CSV table of C-alpha atoms in Angstrom, one decimal:
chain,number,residue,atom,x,y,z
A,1,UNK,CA,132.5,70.8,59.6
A,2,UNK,CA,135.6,72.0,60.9
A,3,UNK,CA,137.6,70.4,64.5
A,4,UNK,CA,136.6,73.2,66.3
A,5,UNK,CA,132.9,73.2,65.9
A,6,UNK,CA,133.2,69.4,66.6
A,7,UNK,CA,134.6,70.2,70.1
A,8,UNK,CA,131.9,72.6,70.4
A,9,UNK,CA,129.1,70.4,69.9
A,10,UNK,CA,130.8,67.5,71.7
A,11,UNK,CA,131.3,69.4,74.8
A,12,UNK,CA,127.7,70.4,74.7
A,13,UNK,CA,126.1,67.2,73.9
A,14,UNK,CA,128.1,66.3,77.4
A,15,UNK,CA,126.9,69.2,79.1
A,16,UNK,CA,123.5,68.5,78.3
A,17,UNK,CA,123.9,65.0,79.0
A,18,UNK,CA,122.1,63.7,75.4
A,19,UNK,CA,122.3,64.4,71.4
A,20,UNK,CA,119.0,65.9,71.5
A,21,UNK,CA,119.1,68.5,74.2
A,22,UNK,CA,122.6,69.4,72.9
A,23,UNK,CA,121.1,69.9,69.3
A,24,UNK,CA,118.1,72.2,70.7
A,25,UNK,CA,120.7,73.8,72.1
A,26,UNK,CA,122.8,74.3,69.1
A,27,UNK,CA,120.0,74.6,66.5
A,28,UNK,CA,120.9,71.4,65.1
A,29,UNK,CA,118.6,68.5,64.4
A,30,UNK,CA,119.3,64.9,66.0
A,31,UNK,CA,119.7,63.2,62.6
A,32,UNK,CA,122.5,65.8,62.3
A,33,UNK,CA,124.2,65.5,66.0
A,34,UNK,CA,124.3,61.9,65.3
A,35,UNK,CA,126.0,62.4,61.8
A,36,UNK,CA,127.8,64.5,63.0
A,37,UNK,CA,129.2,62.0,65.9
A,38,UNK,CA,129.3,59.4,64.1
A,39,UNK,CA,131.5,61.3,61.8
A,40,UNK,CA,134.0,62.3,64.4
A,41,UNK,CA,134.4,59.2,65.8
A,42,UNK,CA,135.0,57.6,62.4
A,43,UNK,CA,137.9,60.5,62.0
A,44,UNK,CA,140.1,59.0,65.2
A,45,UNK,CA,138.9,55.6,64.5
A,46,UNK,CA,137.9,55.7,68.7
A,47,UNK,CA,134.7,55.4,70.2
A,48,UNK,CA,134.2,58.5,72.4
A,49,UNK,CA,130.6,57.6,73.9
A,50,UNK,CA,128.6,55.1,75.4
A,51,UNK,CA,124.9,55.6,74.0
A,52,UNK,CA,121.9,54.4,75.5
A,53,UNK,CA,117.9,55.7,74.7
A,54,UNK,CA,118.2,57.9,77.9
A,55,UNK,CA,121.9,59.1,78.5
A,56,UNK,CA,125.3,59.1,77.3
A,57,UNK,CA,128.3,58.6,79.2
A,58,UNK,CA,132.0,59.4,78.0
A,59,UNK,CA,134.7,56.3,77.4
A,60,UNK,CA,138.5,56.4,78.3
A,61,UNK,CA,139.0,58.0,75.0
A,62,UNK,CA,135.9,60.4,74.9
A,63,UNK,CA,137.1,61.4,78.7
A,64,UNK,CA,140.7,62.7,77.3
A,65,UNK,CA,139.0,64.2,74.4
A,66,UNK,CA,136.4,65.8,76.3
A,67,UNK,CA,139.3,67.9,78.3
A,68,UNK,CA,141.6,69.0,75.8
A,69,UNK,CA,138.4,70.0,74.2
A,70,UNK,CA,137.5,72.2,77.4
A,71,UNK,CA,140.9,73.6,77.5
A,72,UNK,CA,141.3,74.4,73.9
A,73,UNK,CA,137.9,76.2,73.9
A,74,UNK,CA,138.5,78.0,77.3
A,75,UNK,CA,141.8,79.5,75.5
A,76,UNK,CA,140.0,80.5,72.7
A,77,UNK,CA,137.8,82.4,74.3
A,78,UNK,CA,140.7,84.1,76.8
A,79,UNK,CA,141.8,84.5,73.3
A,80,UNK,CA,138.4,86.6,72.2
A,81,UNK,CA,137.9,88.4,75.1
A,82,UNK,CA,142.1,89.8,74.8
A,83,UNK,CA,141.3,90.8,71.2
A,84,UNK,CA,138.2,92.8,71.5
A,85,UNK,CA,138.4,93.9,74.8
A,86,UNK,CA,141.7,94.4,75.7
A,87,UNK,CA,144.6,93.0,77.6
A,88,UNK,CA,143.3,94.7,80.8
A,89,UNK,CA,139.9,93.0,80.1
A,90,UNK,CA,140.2,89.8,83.0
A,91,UNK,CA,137.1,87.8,83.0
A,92,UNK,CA,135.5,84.0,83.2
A,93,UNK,CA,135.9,81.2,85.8
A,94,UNK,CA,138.4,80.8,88.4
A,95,UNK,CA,138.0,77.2,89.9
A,96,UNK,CA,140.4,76.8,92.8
A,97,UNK,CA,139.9,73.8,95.9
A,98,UNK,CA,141.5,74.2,99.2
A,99,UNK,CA,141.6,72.4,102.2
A,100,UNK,CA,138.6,73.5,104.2
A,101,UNK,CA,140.5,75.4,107.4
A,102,UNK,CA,142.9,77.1,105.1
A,103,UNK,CA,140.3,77.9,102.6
A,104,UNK,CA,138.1,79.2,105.0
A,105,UNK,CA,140.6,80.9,107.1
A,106,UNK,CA,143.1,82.3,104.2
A,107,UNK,CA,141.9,81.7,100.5
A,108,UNK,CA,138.4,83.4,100.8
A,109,UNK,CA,139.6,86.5,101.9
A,110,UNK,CA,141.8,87.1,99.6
A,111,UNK,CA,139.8,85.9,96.8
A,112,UNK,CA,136.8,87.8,98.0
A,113,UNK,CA,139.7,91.2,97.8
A,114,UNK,CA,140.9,89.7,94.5
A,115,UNK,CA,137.4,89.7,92.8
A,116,UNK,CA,136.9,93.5,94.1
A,117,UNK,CA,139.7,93.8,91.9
A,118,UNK,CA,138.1,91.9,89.1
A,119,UNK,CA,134.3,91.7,89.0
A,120,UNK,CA,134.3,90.0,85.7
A,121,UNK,CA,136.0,86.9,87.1
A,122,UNK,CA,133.5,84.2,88.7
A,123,UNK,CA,135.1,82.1,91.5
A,124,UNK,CA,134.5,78.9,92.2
A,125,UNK,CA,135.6,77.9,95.7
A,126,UNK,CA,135.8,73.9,96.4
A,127,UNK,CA,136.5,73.4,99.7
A,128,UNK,CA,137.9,70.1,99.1
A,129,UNK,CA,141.0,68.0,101.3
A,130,UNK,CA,140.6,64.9,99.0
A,131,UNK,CA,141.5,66.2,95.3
A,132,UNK,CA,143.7,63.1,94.3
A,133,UNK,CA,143.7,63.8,90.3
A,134,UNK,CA,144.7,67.1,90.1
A,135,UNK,CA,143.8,66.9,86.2
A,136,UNK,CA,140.6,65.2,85.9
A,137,UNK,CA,139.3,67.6,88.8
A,138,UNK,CA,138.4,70.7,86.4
A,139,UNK,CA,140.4,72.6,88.7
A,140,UNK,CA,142.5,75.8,87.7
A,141,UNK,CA,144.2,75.7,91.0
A,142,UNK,CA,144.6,73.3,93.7
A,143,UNK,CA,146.0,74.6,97.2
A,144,UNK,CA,147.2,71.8,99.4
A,145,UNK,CA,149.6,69.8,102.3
A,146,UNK,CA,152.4,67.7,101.1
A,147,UNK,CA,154.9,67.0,98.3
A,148,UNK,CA,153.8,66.7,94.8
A,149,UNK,CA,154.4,63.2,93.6
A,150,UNK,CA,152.9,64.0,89.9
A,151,UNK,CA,155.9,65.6,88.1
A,152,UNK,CA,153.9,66.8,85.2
A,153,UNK,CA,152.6,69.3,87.6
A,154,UNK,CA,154.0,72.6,88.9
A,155,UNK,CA,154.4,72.9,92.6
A,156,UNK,CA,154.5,76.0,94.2
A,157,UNK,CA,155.2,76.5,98.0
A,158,UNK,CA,152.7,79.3,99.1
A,159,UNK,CA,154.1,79.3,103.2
A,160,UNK,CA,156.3,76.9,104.9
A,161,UNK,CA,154.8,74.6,107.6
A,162,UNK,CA,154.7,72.0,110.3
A,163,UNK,CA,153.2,69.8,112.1
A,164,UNK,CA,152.2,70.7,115.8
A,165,UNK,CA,150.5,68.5,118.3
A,166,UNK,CA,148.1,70.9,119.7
A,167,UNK,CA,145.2,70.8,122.5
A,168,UNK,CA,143.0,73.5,124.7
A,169,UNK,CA,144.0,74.9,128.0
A,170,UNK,CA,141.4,73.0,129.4
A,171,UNK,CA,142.5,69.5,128.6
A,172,UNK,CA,145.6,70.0,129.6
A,173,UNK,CA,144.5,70.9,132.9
A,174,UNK,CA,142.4,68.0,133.1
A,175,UNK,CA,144.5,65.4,131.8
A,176,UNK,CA,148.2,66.6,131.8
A,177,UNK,CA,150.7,67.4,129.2
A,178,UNK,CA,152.2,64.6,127.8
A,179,UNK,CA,156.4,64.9,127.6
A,180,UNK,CA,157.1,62.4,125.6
A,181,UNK,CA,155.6,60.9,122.7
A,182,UNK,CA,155.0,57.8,124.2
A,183,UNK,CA,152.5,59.2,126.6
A,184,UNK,CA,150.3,59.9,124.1
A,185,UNK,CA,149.1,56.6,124.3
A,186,UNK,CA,147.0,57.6,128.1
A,187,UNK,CA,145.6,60.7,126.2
A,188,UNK,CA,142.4,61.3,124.4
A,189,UNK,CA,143.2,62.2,120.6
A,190,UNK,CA,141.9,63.2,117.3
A,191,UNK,CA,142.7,61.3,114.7
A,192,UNK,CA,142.1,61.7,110.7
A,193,UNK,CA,140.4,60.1,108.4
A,194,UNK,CA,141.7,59.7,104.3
A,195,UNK,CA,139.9,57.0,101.9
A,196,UNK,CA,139.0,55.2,104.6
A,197,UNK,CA,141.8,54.7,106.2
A,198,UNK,CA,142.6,55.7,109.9
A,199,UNK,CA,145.7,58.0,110.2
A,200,UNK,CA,146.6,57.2,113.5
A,201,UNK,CA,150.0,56.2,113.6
A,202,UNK,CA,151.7,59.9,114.2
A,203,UNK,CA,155.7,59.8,113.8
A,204,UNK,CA,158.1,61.5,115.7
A,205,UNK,CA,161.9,62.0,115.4
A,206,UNK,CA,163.8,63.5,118.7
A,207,UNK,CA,167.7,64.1,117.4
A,208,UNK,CA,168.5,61.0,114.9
A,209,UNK,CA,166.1,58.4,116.7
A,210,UNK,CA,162.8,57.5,114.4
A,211,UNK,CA,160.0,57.1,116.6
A,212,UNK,CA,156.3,55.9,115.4
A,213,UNK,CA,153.2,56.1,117.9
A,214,UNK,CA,150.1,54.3,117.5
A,215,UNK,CA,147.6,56.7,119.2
A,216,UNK,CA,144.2,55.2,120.8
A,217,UNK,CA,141.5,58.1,118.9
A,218,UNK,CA,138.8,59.3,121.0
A,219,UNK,CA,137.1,60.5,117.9
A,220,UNK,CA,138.2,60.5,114.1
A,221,UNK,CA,136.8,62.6,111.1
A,222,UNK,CA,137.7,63.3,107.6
A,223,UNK,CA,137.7,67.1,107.9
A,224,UNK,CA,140.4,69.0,109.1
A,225,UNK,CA,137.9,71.7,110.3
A,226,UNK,CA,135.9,69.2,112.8
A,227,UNK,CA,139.2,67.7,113.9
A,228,UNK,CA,140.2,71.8,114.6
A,229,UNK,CA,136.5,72.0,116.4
A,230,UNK,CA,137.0,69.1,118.7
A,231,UNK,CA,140.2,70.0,119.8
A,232,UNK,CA,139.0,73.5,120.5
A,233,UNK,CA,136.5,71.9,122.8
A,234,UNK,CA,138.9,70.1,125.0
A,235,UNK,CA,138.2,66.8,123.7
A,236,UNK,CA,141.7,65.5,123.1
A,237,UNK,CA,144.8,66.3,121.4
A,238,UNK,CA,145.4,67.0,117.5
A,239,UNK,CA,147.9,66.5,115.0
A,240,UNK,CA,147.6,69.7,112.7
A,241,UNK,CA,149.2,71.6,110.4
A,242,UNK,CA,151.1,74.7,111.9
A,243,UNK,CA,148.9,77.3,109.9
A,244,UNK,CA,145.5,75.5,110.7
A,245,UNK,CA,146.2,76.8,113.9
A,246,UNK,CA,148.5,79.4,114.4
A,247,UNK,CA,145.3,82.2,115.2
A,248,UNK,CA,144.3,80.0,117.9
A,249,UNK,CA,147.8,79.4,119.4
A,250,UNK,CA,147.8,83.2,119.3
A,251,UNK,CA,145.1,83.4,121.1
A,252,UNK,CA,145.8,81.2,123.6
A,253,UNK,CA,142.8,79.3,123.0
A,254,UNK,CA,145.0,75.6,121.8
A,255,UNK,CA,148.4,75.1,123.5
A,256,UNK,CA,151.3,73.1,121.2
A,257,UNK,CA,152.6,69.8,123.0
A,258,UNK,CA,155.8,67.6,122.5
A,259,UNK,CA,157.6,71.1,121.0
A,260,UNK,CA,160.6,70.4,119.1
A,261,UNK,CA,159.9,66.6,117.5
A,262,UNK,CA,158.9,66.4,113.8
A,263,UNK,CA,155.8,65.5,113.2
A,264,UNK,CA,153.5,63.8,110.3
A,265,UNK,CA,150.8,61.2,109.3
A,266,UNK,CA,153.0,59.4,107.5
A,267,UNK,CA,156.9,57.7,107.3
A,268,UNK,CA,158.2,60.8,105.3
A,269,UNK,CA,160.8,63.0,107.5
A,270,UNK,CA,161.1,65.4,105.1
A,271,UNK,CA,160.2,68.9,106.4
A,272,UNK,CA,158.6,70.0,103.2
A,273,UNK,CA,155.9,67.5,103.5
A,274,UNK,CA,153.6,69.9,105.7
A,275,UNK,CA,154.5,72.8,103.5
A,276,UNK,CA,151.6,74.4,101.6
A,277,UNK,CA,152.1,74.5,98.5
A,278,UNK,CA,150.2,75.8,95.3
A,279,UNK,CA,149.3,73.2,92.1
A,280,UNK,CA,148.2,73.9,88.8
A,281,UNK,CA,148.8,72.4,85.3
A,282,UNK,CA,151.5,73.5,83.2
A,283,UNK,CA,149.9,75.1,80.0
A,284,UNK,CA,151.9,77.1,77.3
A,285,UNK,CA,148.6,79.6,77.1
A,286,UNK,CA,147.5,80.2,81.1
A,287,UNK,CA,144.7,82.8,81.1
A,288,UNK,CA,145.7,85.4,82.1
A,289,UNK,CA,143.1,86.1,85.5
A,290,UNK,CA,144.9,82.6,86.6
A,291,UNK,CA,148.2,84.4,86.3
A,292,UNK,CA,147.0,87.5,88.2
A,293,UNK,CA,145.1,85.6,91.0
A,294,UNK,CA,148.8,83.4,91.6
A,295,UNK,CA,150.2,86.6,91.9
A,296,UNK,CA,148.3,88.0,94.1
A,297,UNK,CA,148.3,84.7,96.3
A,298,UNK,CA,151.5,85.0,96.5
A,299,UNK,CA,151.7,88.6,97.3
A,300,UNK,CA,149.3,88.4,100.3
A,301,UNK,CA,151.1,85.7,101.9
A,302,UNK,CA,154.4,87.1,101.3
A,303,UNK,CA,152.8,89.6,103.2
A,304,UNK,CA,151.0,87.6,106.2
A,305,UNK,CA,154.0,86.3,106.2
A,306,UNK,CA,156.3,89.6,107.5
A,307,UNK,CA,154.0,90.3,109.9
């Protein structure tokens, strides 16, 4: 059989989680699925699955095979559907994970506008703050905080950012405004939560003078969106990114604090380190509704953007 019915019936036979339902689905017997395997492990000289009477699972080797198979087959088809439908036809998935306040807030919008535009395409919206491996994810687009530390990556910044310390009218009222970051040690805040660990040393830096605060939390979560919630409710003071935000600063429903230090979660100064910035893998063939949904990111926050 040829390499690319071999990815084919691997990918299936993953899919399906077994040889047997991947050959029902393929119209292939199990003697020959397991030929078949054995075969193609036999070609690399690698062992791609781990067998057992119920289920299979994938090795180191079988995982990196498994997606290149995923993205050559994915290409082909983008490949199909140019040739017999056209190069206006745009169609298939579209898997994109954001964090949860800007996805809700920014990203569905303007995918919901985007697949108006393109009814063919099939989004797949992951609401998702704690994507580590941006290629092991399945992901066609990741939308996140920070630098990029994986240079094998493109980075894209969608909007610049900061940090704000941020908290409702009615705290303040109750409790003060702090002036200084060390008073934020008598004050009730909201601190994150990421693998565990508790983000609740907040850094500051006033002129040339480094400045790190150990805050006391009154509540912590791992969702941005709760920590948003709380602080809406007047239960204590949050550390947020600027465009988490910025509709209820507008609206006068969260007051910013402590104006004009830079803030973060962690030691980095750097002022791109709250930017938000758009992640995807560099491929020589990019499908081309990727290409036209990046554009169109782009565009309408270009445009949010001048208003």
């Amino acid at each position: 059989m040829d390499k690319f019915s071999d990815m084919a019936m691997f990918v299936s036979i993953v899919k399906h989680q077994g040889l047997a339902a991947a050959g029902r689905d393929l119209g292939l017997s199990p003697a020959t699925m397991t030929a078949r395997l054995q075969a193609l492990e036999e070609r690399y000289g690698v062992k791609l699955l781990n067998r057992s009477t119920r289920h299979v699972s994938l090795t180191d080797s079988g995982e990196l095979y498994h997606k290149a198979c995923i993205e050559i087959l994915d290409n082909v088809s983008e490949a199909e559907n140019l040739i017999q439908n056209g190069v206006k036809e745009v169609k298939g998935s579209l898997k994109i994970a954001a964090p949860k306040d800007i996805g809700k807030q920014y990203i569905l919008p303007i995918l919901s506008e985007f697949c108006k535009q393109y009814p063919d395409v099939v989004p797949y919206l992951y609401l998702d703050d704690h994507i580590s491996n941006i290629a092991e994810s399945g992901m066609d687009i990741v939308i996140r905080y920070g630098e990029l530390a994986d240079s094998s990556l493109i980075s894209r910044r969608l909007s610049p950012s900061r940090r704000v310390l941020c908290a409702s009218p009615e705290y303040l009222a109750k409790h003060g405004t702090p002036l200084k970051p060390q008073d934020l040690v008598n004050h009730d805040c909201l601190a994150m939560l990421r693998s565990n660990e508790e983000l609740k040393t907040w850094h500051f830096q006033e002129q040339d003078k480094k400045n790190a605060i150990t805050v006391v939390p009154k509540r912590f979560s791992d969702d941005g969106e709760v920590i948003r919630y709380w602080a809406l409710e007047g239960v204590g003071i949050a550390l947020k990114s600027a465009l988490d935000v910025q509709a209820d600063i507008n609206n006068l429903r969260l007051v910013t604090v402590l104006n004009g230090y830079m803030k973060n979660f962690n030691t980095s100064m750097s002022v791109s380190s709250a930017d938000l910035n758009v992640v995807y893998i560099s491929k020589k063939y990019q499908p081309k509704r990727i290409r036209l949904f990046l554009d169109f990111l782009f565009e309408r926050f270009s445009i949010m953007a001048q208003k």
